């Protein structure tokens, strides 16, 4: 299911990123604590009144450096208009309405998207009447906010949530594997997709009446249904799309959200890029199955060690995702492209795998017997029992005497033992500890 997107726009220094951090709360900090995962502060998941949404700070996007401020803001607004379900327009209540605010307002009005106007930096009640000035921008009820103090942000979130689109129904049936192909511009996403669609035994379904989203491509291969998510989006070329690499991360975010399996496409000729890590990190955190495809393998100067070296490099750079299989392709010559769908199917099965409680507990028992949790200040953690509570990704709850006594490194050990016993190739797994009463 797609999460709705809320985009924050506004001039520099009005307090967009302060508001963003305020709304995103502690989540960002938690995410950054995880080793090996770098993450920009431009997007996060927010939630309020039981509704989840993606929050994007368009101010954090890097557009072309040469651009004037006004050009920069225009691009942000363009992006927000294109991608967001709700736009959060931030202005500076102390400065009053500026010409730039007016220009942004005009753009936003043309879009017909819901706009929430947050008048920021009104730190004291006595400043609140400053909001009246902002009625001239033509939006419903400007909301007085102090991002620094956190006042008014609840009202902003109420307004945002009120304008979110209705929850979407599940689009495809349970057995259909939803796949997205994600990667930097020019890595070969559309070439690979076209090659897959052109394969001999792949049957591309005519766009079914039930599929509202014509940008997806349903197909069948060896009796398995797949749908390629957002195949149109990956071909899309526009000004904004080209002007920022970071932008394709935003695009990717939505596709990842709707997928079971994410194919992370890496350019074999150019090597691993920072952006590849970001995308892979998002897929990992979202709990999606992942397959690394190193494309353009035909264009690489090779000896008999090249593939192994590349493999090692991927393992080094994506050390938190050792579970993901790697395949080397050429979308140009078709080399190994036929292996992609079968691998997708394999990791999708692992992603949806369910382990019975009795078998799970046998493995946990063996693991804790051979290596018990180290004792902490004379006390030892004890795992009473565990159970799998979810699939996609496989998620386990372990009941323990005291969660504090089971350190991260021991959880890693348990994860490895579970992988050793059950495979889980291509899928992240999650382990939660609960204190047993
Ligand atoms: P952005 O460029 O729009 O992302 O703005 P920032 O979030 O970086 O904030 C710009 C400046 O305004 C920083 O010095 C913030 O501390 C300050 N600021 C942000 N929100 C508030 C607020 O609610 N009240 C006051 N007094 N200052 C704020
Ligand atoms: P996208 O932006 O990721 O969708 O990339 P495209 O599929 O549009 O490909 C970008 C360029 O790379 C095009 O010129 C392709 O012909 C070329 N290309 C794609 N795959 C391969 C490949 O496997 N080998 C080589 N040599 N070129 C490729």
GROMACS .gro file of C-alpha atoms and ligand atoms in nm:
model
  493
    1UNK     CA    1   0.000   0.000   0.000
    2UNK     CA    2   0.127   0.347  -0.081
    3UNK     CA    3   0.175   0.588   0.201
    4UNK     CA    4   0.053   0.936   0.126
    5UNK     CA    5   0.318   1.203   0.084
    6UNK     CA    6   0.325   1.534   0.264
    7UNK     CA    7   0.574   1.787   0.126
    8UNK     CA    8   0.702   2.091   0.313
    9UNK     CA    9   0.774   2.395   0.097
   10UNK     CA   10   0.871   2.753   0.165
   11UNK     CA   11   1.150   3.008   0.144
   12UNK     CA   12   1.488   2.938   0.303
   13UNK     CA   13   1.506   3.012   0.676
   14UNK     CA   14   1.137   3.013   0.748
   15UNK     CA   15   1.191   2.705   0.965
   16UNK     CA   16   1.104   2.416   0.734
   17UNK     CA   17   1.365   2.179   0.862
   18UNK     CA   18   1.293   2.271   1.223
   19UNK     CA   19   0.928   2.191   1.166
   20UNK     CA   20   1.022   1.876   0.979
   21UNK     CA   21   1.234   1.751   1.266
   22UNK     CA   22   0.962   1.839   1.511
   23UNK     CA   23   0.704   1.636   1.317
   24UNK     CA   24   0.940   1.351   1.244
   25UNK     CA   25   1.011   1.338   1.617
   26UNK     CA   26   1.254   1.084   1.743
   27UNK     CA   27   1.229   0.859   1.445
   28UNK     CA   28   1.517   1.018   1.264
   29UNK     CA   29   1.748   0.982   1.559
   30UNK     CA   30   1.654   0.618   1.597
   31UNK     CA   31   1.718   0.548   1.234
   32UNK     CA   32   2.056   0.712   1.242
   33UNK     CA   33   2.164   0.502   1.535
   34UNK     CA   34   2.161   0.192   1.325
   35UNK     CA   35   2.511   0.112   1.209
   36UNK     CA   36   2.573   0.117   0.839
   37UNK     CA   37   2.270   0.313   0.741
   38UNK     CA   38   2.322   0.665   0.627
   39UNK     CA   39   2.018   0.869   0.577
   40UNK     CA   40   1.932   1.213   0.466
   41UNK     CA   41   1.719   1.430   0.671
   42UNK     CA   42   1.498   1.514   0.381
   43UNK     CA   43   1.233   1.252   0.433
   44UNK     CA   44   1.090   1.054   0.714
   45UNK     CA   45   0.782   0.868   0.809
   46UNK     CA   46   0.541   1.062   1.024
   47UNK     CA   47   0.228   0.951   1.196
   48UNK     CA   48  -0.058   1.125   1.366
   49UNK     CA   49  -0.399   1.003   1.481
   50UNK     CA   50  -0.321   0.660   1.346
   51UNK     CA   51  -0.238   0.776   0.995
   52UNK     CA   52   0.109   0.718   0.856
   53UNK     CA   53   0.256   0.934   0.585
   54UNK     CA   54   0.587   1.024   0.427
   55UNK     CA   55   0.714   1.365   0.505
   56UNK     CA   56   0.949   1.537   0.263
   57UNK     CA   57   1.143   1.853   0.335
   58UNK     CA   58   1.187   1.989  -0.014
   59UNK     CA   59   1.418   2.254   0.130
   60UNK     CA   60   1.675   1.983   0.189
   61UNK     CA   61   1.689   1.889  -0.177
   62UNK     CA   62   1.990   1.999  -0.367
   63UNK     CA   63   1.906   2.147  -0.696
   64UNK     CA   64   2.146   2.299  -0.938
   65UNK     CA   65   2.384   2.518  -0.738
   66UNK     CA   66   2.383   2.795  -0.992
   67UNK     CA   67   2.016   2.858  -0.949
   68UNK     CA   68   1.881   3.167  -0.785
   69UNK     CA   69   1.681   3.128  -0.468
   70UNK     CA   70   1.359   3.194  -0.650
   71UNK     CA   71   1.437   2.929  -0.908
   72UNK     CA   72   1.522   2.690  -0.630
   73UNK     CA   73   1.189   2.747  -0.460
   74UNK     CA   74   1.004   2.712  -0.786
   75UNK     CA   75   1.159   2.369  -0.831
   76UNK     CA   76   1.068   2.267  -0.477
   77UNK     CA   77   0.711   2.372  -0.535
   78UNK     CA   78   0.700   2.194  -0.870
   79UNK     CA   79   0.821   1.880  -0.702
   80UNK     CA   80   0.572   1.909  -0.420
   81UNK     CA   81   0.288   1.970  -0.659
   82UNK     CA   82   0.384   1.667  -0.860
   83UNK     CA   83   0.450   1.423  -0.580
   84UNK     CA   84   0.262   1.527  -0.270
   85UNK     CA   85  -0.089   1.448  -0.156
   86UNK     CA   86  -0.083   1.737   0.088
   87UNK     CA   87   0.144   2.041   0.078
   88UNK     CA   88   0.260   2.206   0.396
   89UNK     CA   89   0.348   2.563   0.308
   90UNK     CA   90   0.564   2.729   0.572
   91UNK     CA   91   0.602   3.107   0.602
   92UNK     CA   92   0.778   3.332   0.850
   93UNK     CA   93   0.522   3.503   1.074
   94UNK     CA   94   0.769   3.762   1.190
   95UNK     CA   95   0.859   3.884   0.846
   96UNK     CA   96   0.507   3.900   0.710
   97UNK     CA   97   0.406   3.814   0.355
   98UNK     CA   98   0.687   3.850   0.102
   99UNK     CA   99   0.678   3.861  -0.277
  100UNK     CA  100   0.828   3.513  -0.288
  101UNK     CA  101   0.556   3.379  -0.059
  102UNK     CA  102   0.305   3.522  -0.301
  103UNK     CA  103   0.467   3.359  -0.598
  104UNK     CA  104   0.482   3.021  -0.426
  105UNK     CA  105   0.118   3.063  -0.324
  106UNK     CA  106   0.019   3.121  -0.686
  107UNK     CA  107   0.193   2.803  -0.796
  108UNK     CA  108   0.032   2.603  -0.521
  109UNK     CA  109  -0.313   2.739  -0.601
  110UNK     CA  110  -0.280   2.629  -0.960
  111UNK     CA  111  -0.213   2.272  -0.847
  112UNK     CA  112  -0.549   2.220  -0.678
  113UNK     CA  113  -0.377   2.012  -0.411
  114UNK     CA  114  -0.470   2.065  -0.049
  115UNK     CA  115  -0.238   2.322   0.109
  116UNK     CA  116  -0.193   2.377   0.480
  117UNK     CA  117  -0.040   2.714   0.561
  118UNK     CA  118   0.179   2.715   0.871
  119UNK     CA  119   0.279   3.060   0.995
  120UNK     CA  120   0.597   2.983   1.183
  121UNK     CA  121   0.809   3.160   1.444
  122UNK     CA  122   0.507   3.286   1.637
  123UNK     CA  123   0.666   3.184   1.963
  124UNK     CA  124   0.432   3.375   2.191
  125UNK     CA  125   0.058   3.406   2.208
  126UNK     CA  126   0.089   3.781   2.175
  127UNK     CA  127   0.233   3.733   1.826
  128UNK     CA  128  -0.054   3.519   1.710
  129UNK     CA  129  -0.246   3.798   1.549
  130UNK     CA  130   0.029   3.814   1.288
  131UNK     CA  131  -0.145   3.523   1.116
  132UNK     CA  132  -0.419   3.753   0.985
  133UNK     CA  133  -0.176   3.910   0.742
  134UNK     CA  134  -0.142   3.570   0.575
  135UNK     CA  135  -0.508   3.534   0.481
  136UNK     CA  136  -0.417   3.733   0.172
  137UNK     CA  137  -0.237   3.424   0.037
  138UNK     CA  138  -0.579   3.273  -0.012
  139UNK     CA  139  -0.559   2.950   0.184
  140UNK     CA  140  -0.800   2.832   0.451
  141UNK     CA  141  -0.708   2.932   0.802
  142UNK     CA  142  -0.338   2.993   0.839
  143UNK     CA  143  -0.216   2.815   1.151
  144UNK     CA  144   0.011   2.988   1.402
  145UNK     CA  145   0.311   2.771   1.482
  146UNK     CA  146   0.632   2.783   1.676
  147UNK     CA  147   0.846   2.499   1.550
  148UNK     CA  148   1.103   2.577   1.812
  149UNK     CA  149   0.859   2.542   2.099
  150UNK     CA  150   0.640   2.284   1.932
  151UNK     CA  151   0.324   2.488   1.972
  152UNK     CA  152   0.068   2.470   1.694
  153UNK     CA  153   0.228   2.165   1.537
  154UNK     CA  154  -0.058   1.947   1.661
  155UNK     CA  155  -0.306   2.172   1.479
  156UNK     CA  156  -0.092   2.150   1.167
  157UNK     CA  157  -0.089   1.772   1.186
  158UNK     CA  158  -0.466   1.760   1.242
  159UNK     CA  159  -0.513   1.967   0.929
  160UNK     CA  160  -0.267   1.752   0.733
  161UNK     CA  161  -0.433   1.427   0.837
  162UNK     CA  162  -0.778   1.568   0.754
  163UNK     CA  163  -0.666   1.623   0.398
  164UNK     CA  164  -0.489   1.292   0.341
  165UNK     CA  165  -0.654   1.083   0.071
  166UNK     CA  166  -0.863   0.787   0.183
  167UNK     CA  167  -0.673   0.472   0.254
  168UNK     CA  168  -0.619   0.269  -0.058
  169UNK     CA  169  -0.745  -0.081  -0.097
  170UNK     CA  170  -0.492  -0.355  -0.158
  171UNK     CA  171  -0.431  -0.329  -0.530
  172UNK     CA  172  -0.315  -0.677  -0.621
  173UNK     CA  173  -0.396  -1.016  -0.488
  174UNK     CA  174  -0.187  -1.175  -0.220
  175UNK     CA  175  -0.005  -1.417  -0.451
  176UNK     CA  176   0.111  -1.153  -0.697
  177UNK     CA  177   0.471  -1.053  -0.637
  178UNK     CA  178   0.512  -0.678  -0.651
  179UNK     CA  179   0.856  -0.579  -0.780
  180UNK     CA  180   1.024  -0.246  -0.827
  181UNK     CA  181   1.347  -0.170  -1.008
  182UNK     CA  182   1.531   0.109  -0.836
  183UNK     CA  183   1.857   0.284  -0.917
  184UNK     CA  184   2.032   0.598  -1.028
  185UNK     CA  185   1.941   0.769  -1.351
  186UNK     CA  186   2.099   0.587  -1.648
  187UNK     CA  187   2.185   0.270  -1.463
  188UNK     CA  188   1.964   0.079  -1.706
  189UNK     CA  189   1.630   0.047  -1.530
  190UNK     CA  190   1.413   0.084  -1.836
  191UNK     CA  191   1.650  -0.127  -2.046
  192UNK     CA  192   1.635  -0.410  -1.793
  193UNK     CA  193   1.258  -0.390  -1.764
  194UNK     CA  194   1.217  -0.394  -2.140
  195UNK     CA  195   1.449  -0.690  -2.167
  196UNK     CA  196   1.254  -0.881  -1.904
  197UNK     CA  197   0.924  -0.797  -2.075
  198UNK     CA  198   1.070  -0.916  -2.404
  199UNK     CA  199   1.178  -1.253  -2.268
  200UNK     CA  200   1.039  -1.555  -2.438
  201UNK     CA  201   0.834  -1.704  -2.160
  202UNK     CA  202   0.718  -1.380  -2.004
  203UNK     CA  203   0.353  -1.303  -2.072
  204UNK     CA  204   0.274  -0.938  -2.036
  205UNK     CA  205  -0.088  -0.902  -1.937
  206UNK     CA  206  -0.294  -0.642  -2.113
  207UNK     CA  207  -0.364  -0.374  -1.854
  208UNK     CA  208  -0.652  -0.527  -1.669
  209UNK     CA  209  -0.968  -0.338  -1.591
  210UNK     CA  210  -0.907  -0.397  -1.224
  211UNK     CA  211  -0.571  -0.226  -1.234
  212UNK     CA  212  -0.635   0.135  -1.164
  213UNK     CA  213  -0.270   0.218  -1.184
  214UNK     CA  214  -0.177   0.194  -1.548
  215UNK     CA  215   0.181   0.280  -1.462
  216UNK     CA  216   0.227  -0.073  -1.328
  217UNK     CA  217   0.295  -0.363  -1.559
  218UNK     CA  218   0.143  -0.700  -1.468
  219UNK     CA  219   0.314  -1.007  -1.613
  220UNK     CA  220   0.332  -1.379  -1.576
  221UNK     CA  221   0.628  -1.615  -1.585
  222UNK     CA  222   0.607  -1.988  -1.522
  223UNK     CA  223   0.262  -1.960  -1.367
  224UNK     CA  224   0.372  -1.692  -1.124
  225UNK     CA  225   0.207  -1.349  -1.138
  226UNK     CA  226   0.423  -1.043  -1.096
  227UNK     CA  227   0.362  -0.676  -1.127
  228UNK     CA  228   0.636  -0.429  -1.204
  229UNK     CA  229   0.563  -0.125  -0.996
  230UNK     CA  230   0.580   0.220  -1.148
  231UNK     CA  231   0.733   0.117  -1.479
  232UNK     CA  232   0.624   0.446  -1.628
  233UNK     CA  233   0.788   0.645  -1.350
  234UNK     CA  234   1.128   0.502  -1.419
  235UNK     CA  235   1.109   0.622  -1.776
  236UNK     CA  236   0.988   0.963  -1.687
  237UNK     CA  237   1.220   1.243  -1.779
  238UNK     CA  238   1.149   1.595  -1.675
  239UNK     CA  239   1.339   1.900  -1.573
  240UNK     CA  240   1.320   1.838  -1.203
  241UNK     CA  241   1.388   1.470  -1.247
  242UNK     CA  242   1.711   1.540  -1.422
  243UNK     CA  243   1.827   1.825  -1.205
  244UNK     CA  244   1.868   1.629  -0.889
  245UNK     CA  245   1.981   1.280  -0.817
  246UNK     CA  246   1.823   1.302  -0.478
  247UNK     CA  247   1.493   1.342  -0.644
  248UNK     CA  248   1.501   0.992  -0.777
  249UNK     CA  249   1.531   0.876  -0.419
  250UNK     CA  250   1.194   1.034  -0.349
  251UNK     CA  251   1.045   0.870  -0.652
  252UNK     CA  252   1.196   0.542  -0.540
  253UNK     CA  253   1.051   0.578  -0.195
  254UNK     CA  254   0.696   0.546  -0.318
  255UNK     CA  255   0.776   0.250  -0.540
  256UNK     CA  256   0.958   0.072  -0.257
  257UNK     CA  257   0.660   0.123  -0.031
  258UNK     CA  258   0.437  -0.062  -0.277
  259UNK     CA  259   0.675  -0.351  -0.342
  260UNK     CA  260   0.743  -0.693  -0.198
  261UNK     CA  261   1.079  -0.718  -0.371
  262UNK     CA  262   1.311  -0.432  -0.456
  263UNK     CA  263   1.568  -0.480  -0.729
  264UNK     CA  264   1.855  -0.247  -0.649
  265UNK     CA  265   2.025  -0.183  -0.979
  266UNK     CA  266   2.393  -0.093  -0.963
  267UNK     CA  267   2.599   0.036  -1.252
  268UNK     CA  268   2.875  -0.221  -1.302
  269UNK     CA  269   3.071   0.018  -1.519
  270UNK     CA  270   3.060   0.311  -1.277
  271UNK     CA  271   3.060   0.129  -0.945
  272UNK     CA  272   2.865   0.177  -0.626
  273UNK     CA  273   2.735   0.525  -0.552
  274UNK     CA  274   2.624   0.691  -0.232
  275UNK     CA  275   2.273   0.701  -0.368
  276UNK     CA  276   2.268   0.324  -0.411
  277UNK     CA  277   2.333   0.292  -0.039
  278UNK     CA  278   2.054   0.528   0.046
  279UNK     CA  279   1.805   0.343  -0.169
  280UNK     CA  280   1.910   0.005  -0.037
  281UNK     CA  281   1.888   0.142   0.317
  282UNK     CA  282   1.532   0.255   0.257
  283UNK     CA  283   1.433  -0.085   0.121
  284UNK     CA  284   1.595  -0.256   0.418
  285UNK     CA  285   1.422  -0.033   0.670
  286UNK     CA  286   1.091  -0.072   0.495
  287UNK     CA  287   1.132  -0.447   0.539
  288UNK     CA  288   1.131  -0.534   0.171
  289UNK     CA  289   1.308  -0.826   0.010
  290UNK     CA  290   1.609  -0.709  -0.190
  291UNK     CA  291   1.799  -0.835  -0.491
  292UNK     CA  292   2.116  -0.663  -0.611
  293UNK     CA  293   2.151  -0.654  -0.987
  294UNK     CA  294   2.483  -0.528  -1.119
  295UNK     CA  295   2.403  -0.412  -1.472
  296UNK     CA  296   2.616  -0.312  -1.772
  297UNK     CA  297   2.840  -0.609  -1.701
  298UNK     CA  298   2.922  -0.617  -2.073
  299UNK     CA  299   3.089  -0.278  -2.041
  300UNK     CA  300   3.323  -0.383  -1.761
  301UNK     CA  301   3.687  -0.479  -1.824
  302UNK     CA  302   3.705  -0.817  -1.660
  303UNK     CA  303   3.943  -1.080  -1.546
  304UNK     CA  304   3.856  -1.393  -1.351
  305UNK     CA  305   3.855  -1.201  -1.023
  306UNK     CA  306   3.640  -0.906  -1.122
  307UNK     CA  307   3.308  -1.057  -1.021
  308UNK     CA  308   3.439  -1.167  -0.683
  309UNK     CA  309   3.587  -0.826  -0.620
  310UNK     CA  310   3.257  -0.660  -0.704
  311UNK     CA  311   3.075  -0.900  -0.478
  312UNK     CA  312   3.307  -0.816  -0.190
  313UNK     CA  313   3.265  -0.448  -0.256
  314UNK     CA  314   2.889  -0.481  -0.235
  315UNK     CA  315   2.919  -0.676   0.090
  316UNK     CA  316   3.146  -0.403   0.232
  317UNK     CA  317   2.924  -0.116   0.131
  318UNK     CA  318   2.597  -0.282   0.224
  319UNK     CA  319   2.717  -0.469   0.528
  320UNK     CA  320   2.376  -0.447   0.689
  321UNK     CA  321   2.223  -0.639   0.397
  322UNK     CA  322   2.438  -0.945   0.363
  323UNK     CA  323   2.124  -1.143   0.299
  324UNK     CA  324   2.060  -1.003  -0.048
  325UNK     CA  325   2.163  -1.213  -0.350
  326UNK     CA  326   2.371  -1.052  -0.624
  327UNK     CA  327   2.340  -1.111  -0.998
  328UNK     CA  328   2.546  -0.960  -1.280
  329UNK     CA  329   2.356  -0.868  -1.595
  330UNK     CA  330   2.369  -0.687  -1.920
  331UNK     CA  331   2.040  -0.538  -2.027
  332UNK     CA  332   2.214  -0.468  -2.358
  333UNK     CA  333   2.315  -0.823  -2.451
  334UNK     CA  334   2.060  -0.996  -2.228
  335UNK     CA  335   2.328  -1.182  -2.033
  336UNK     CA  336   2.176  -1.343  -1.721
  337UNK     CA  337   1.860  -1.133  -1.748
  338UNK     CA  338   1.662  -1.461  -1.747
  339UNK     CA  339   1.782  -1.523  -1.392
  340UNK     CA  340   1.623  -1.211  -1.252
  341UNK     CA  341   1.257  -1.321  -1.226
  342UNK     CA  342   1.338  -1.663  -1.075
  343UNK     CA  343   1.553  -1.491  -0.814
  344UNK     CA  344   1.277  -1.242  -0.745
  345UNK     CA  345   1.043  -1.532  -0.687
  346UNK     CA  346   1.290  -1.701  -0.455
  347UNK     CA  347   1.342  -1.400  -0.233
  348UNK     CA  348   0.968  -1.326  -0.233
  349UNK     CA  349   0.907  -1.675  -0.096
  350UNK     CA  350   1.165  -1.625   0.176
  351UNK     CA  351   1.011  -1.288   0.258
  352UNK     CA  352   0.673  -1.454   0.312
  353UNK     CA  353   0.805  -1.758   0.496
  354UNK     CA  354   0.638  -1.867   0.818
  355UNK     CA  355   0.818  -2.081   1.076
  356UNK     CA  356   0.618  -2.291   1.318
  357UNK     CA  357   0.658  -2.201   1.683
  358UNK     CA  358   0.787  -2.544   1.779
  359UNK     CA  359   1.060  -2.550   1.514
  360UNK     CA  360   1.154  -2.192   1.595
  361UNK     CA  361   1.193  -2.273   1.963
  362UNK     CA  362   1.406  -2.574   1.889
  363UNK     CA  363   1.647  -2.350   1.697
  364UNK     CA  364   1.643  -2.084   1.968
  365UNK     CA  365   1.711  -2.342   2.232
  366UNK     CA  366   2.007  -2.486   2.042
  367UNK     CA  367   2.143  -2.138   1.978
  368UNK     CA  368   2.123  -2.027   2.340
  369UNK     CA  369   2.266  -2.356   2.464
  370UNK     CA  370   2.571  -2.340   2.243
  371UNK     CA  371   2.627  -1.968   2.307
  372UNK     CA  372   2.432  -1.825   2.601
  373UNK     CA  373   2.385  -1.449   2.627
  374UNK     CA  374   2.688  -1.301   2.804
  375UNK     CA  375   2.617  -1.199   3.159
  376UNK     CA  376   2.589  -0.833   3.244
  377UNK     CA  377   2.689  -0.729   3.597
  378UNK     CA  378   2.635  -1.080   3.722
  379UNK     CA  379   2.297  -1.122   3.556
  380UNK     CA  380   2.229  -1.333   3.253
  381UNK     CA  381   1.966  -1.283   2.986
  382UNK     CA  382   1.737  -1.573   2.931
  383UNK     CA  383   1.518  -1.632   2.629
  384UNK     CA  384   1.203  -1.809   2.743
  385UNK     CA  385   1.049  -1.865   2.403
  386UNK     CA  386   0.983  -1.699   2.072
  387UNK     CA  387   0.714  -1.678   1.811
  388UNK     CA  388   0.685  -1.544   1.459
  389UNK     CA  389   0.430  -1.264   1.461
  390UNK     CA  390   0.443  -1.149   1.099
  391UNK     CA  391   0.567  -1.218   0.748
  392UNK     CA  392   0.692  -0.975   0.480
  393UNK     CA  393   0.936  -0.939   0.648
  394UNK     CA  394   0.956  -1.231   0.889
  395UNK     CA  395   0.917  -1.078   1.234
  396UNK     CA  396   0.984  -1.252   1.562
  397UNK     CA  397   0.903  -1.167   1.917
  398UNK     CA  398   1.126  -1.322   2.180
  399UNK     CA  399   1.007  -1.328   2.538
  400UNK     CA  400   1.296  -1.272   2.772
  401UNK     CA  401   1.356  -1.222   3.142
  402UNK     CA  402   1.500  -0.874   3.081
  403UNK     CA  403   1.544  -0.713   2.738
  404UNK     CA  404   1.830  -0.499   2.873
  405UNK     CA  405   2.040  -0.811   2.909
  406UNK     CA  406   2.016  -0.913   2.542
  407UNK     CA  407   2.252  -0.678   2.362
  408UNK     CA  408   2.251  -0.584   1.998
  409UNK     CA  409   2.543  -0.814   1.923
  410UNK     CA  410   2.359  -1.109   2.072
  411UNK     CA  411   2.055  -1.026   1.861
  412UNK     CA  412   2.283  -1.033   1.560
  413UNK     CA  413   2.402  -1.373   1.668
  414UNK     CA  414   2.043  -1.497   1.694
  415UNK     CA  415   1.961  -1.350   1.355
  416UNK     CA  416   2.254  -1.540   1.205
  417UNK     CA  417   2.140  -1.860   1.370
  418UNK     CA  418   1.787  -1.815   1.232
  419UNK     CA  419   1.932  -1.754   0.887
  420UNK     CA  420   2.153  -2.056   0.923
  421UNK     CA  421   1.852  -2.270   1.007
  422UNK     CA  422   1.588  -2.129   0.776
  423UNK     CA  423   1.764  -1.936   0.500
  424UNK     CA  424   1.566  -1.614   0.470
  425UNK     CA  425   1.775  -1.531   0.168
  426UNK     CA  426   1.702  -1.187   0.033
  427UNK     CA  427   1.486  -1.072   0.319
  428UNK     CA  428   1.553  -0.865   0.628
  429UNK     CA  429   1.422  -1.021   0.946
  430UNK     CA  430   1.309  -0.840   1.257
  431UNK     CA  431   1.352  -0.944   1.615
  432UNK     CA  432   1.173  -0.774   1.901
  433UNK     CA  433   1.235  -0.849   2.266
  434UNK     CA  434   0.953  -0.845   2.518
  435UNK     CA  435   0.983  -0.881   2.890
  436UNK     CA  436   0.789  -1.180   3.007
  437UNK     CA  437   0.572  -1.095   3.300
  438LIG     P1  438   1.460   2.628   0.661
  438LIG     O1  439   1.570   2.690   0.581
  438LIG     O2  440   1.327   2.679   0.616
  438LIG     O3  441   1.466   2.480   0.669
  438LIG     O4  442   1.475   2.688   0.809
  438LIG     P2  443   1.542   2.625   0.940
  438LIG     O5  444   1.454   2.519   0.999
  438LIG     O6  445   1.681   2.589   0.911
  438LIG     O7  446   1.534   2.747   1.038
  438LIG     C1  447   1.593   2.871   1.007
  438LIG     C2  448   1.616   2.949   1.135
  438LIG     O8  449   1.491   2.982   1.196
  438LIG     C3  450   1.693   2.869   1.237
  438LIG     O9  451   1.783   2.957   1.302
  438LIG     C4  452   1.586   2.823   1.334
  438LIG    O10  453   1.636   2.803   1.464
  438LIG     C5  454   1.487   2.937   1.329
  438LIG     N1  455   1.352   2.893   1.362
  438LIG     C6  456   1.286   2.787   1.310
  438LIG     N2  457   1.164   2.776   1.367
  438LIG     C7  458   1.152   2.876   1.456
  438LIG     C8  459   1.048   2.918   1.546
  438LIG    O11  460   0.941   2.859   1.557
  438LIG     N3  461   1.073   3.028   1.621
  438LIG     C9  462   1.190   3.097   1.614
  438LIG     N4  463   1.206   3.202   1.692
  438LIG     N5  464   1.289   3.060   1.530
  438LIG    C10  465   1.272   2.952   1.452
  439LIG     P1  466   1.751   0.430  -1.664
  439LIG     O1  467   1.766   0.577  -1.661
  439LIG     O2  468   1.803   0.367  -1.540
  439LIG     O3  469   1.615   0.381  -1.701
  439LIG     O4  470   1.854   0.378  -1.779
  439LIG     P2  471   1.826   0.338  -1.929
  439LIG     O5  472   1.764   0.204  -1.938
  439LIG     O6  473   1.755   0.451  -1.998
  439LIG     O7  474   1.973   0.324  -1.983
  439LIG     C1  475   2.063   0.432  -1.986
  439LIG     C2  476   2.169   0.408  -2.090
  439LIG     O8  477   2.248   0.295  -2.056
  439LIG     C3  478   2.112   0.379  -2.228
  439LIG     O9  479   2.196   0.441  -2.322
  439LIG     C4  480   2.122   0.229  -2.239
  439LIG    O10  481   2.134   0.185  -2.370
  439LIG     C5  482   2.246   0.200  -2.160
  439LIG     N1  483   2.244   0.065  -2.100
  439LIG     C6  484   2.143   0.011  -2.027
  439LIG     N2  485   2.177  -0.114  -1.989
  439LIG     C7  486   2.300  -0.139  -2.038
  439LIG     C8  487   2.390  -0.252  -2.032
  439LIG    O11  488   2.363  -0.356  -1.972
  439LIG     N3  489   2.510  -0.237  -2.095
  439LIG     C9  490   2.544  -0.123  -2.161
  439LIG     N4  491   2.664  -0.120  -2.219
  439LIG     N5  492   2.463  -0.017  -2.169
  439LIG    C10  493   2.342  -0.024  -2.109
   0.00000   0.00000   0.00000
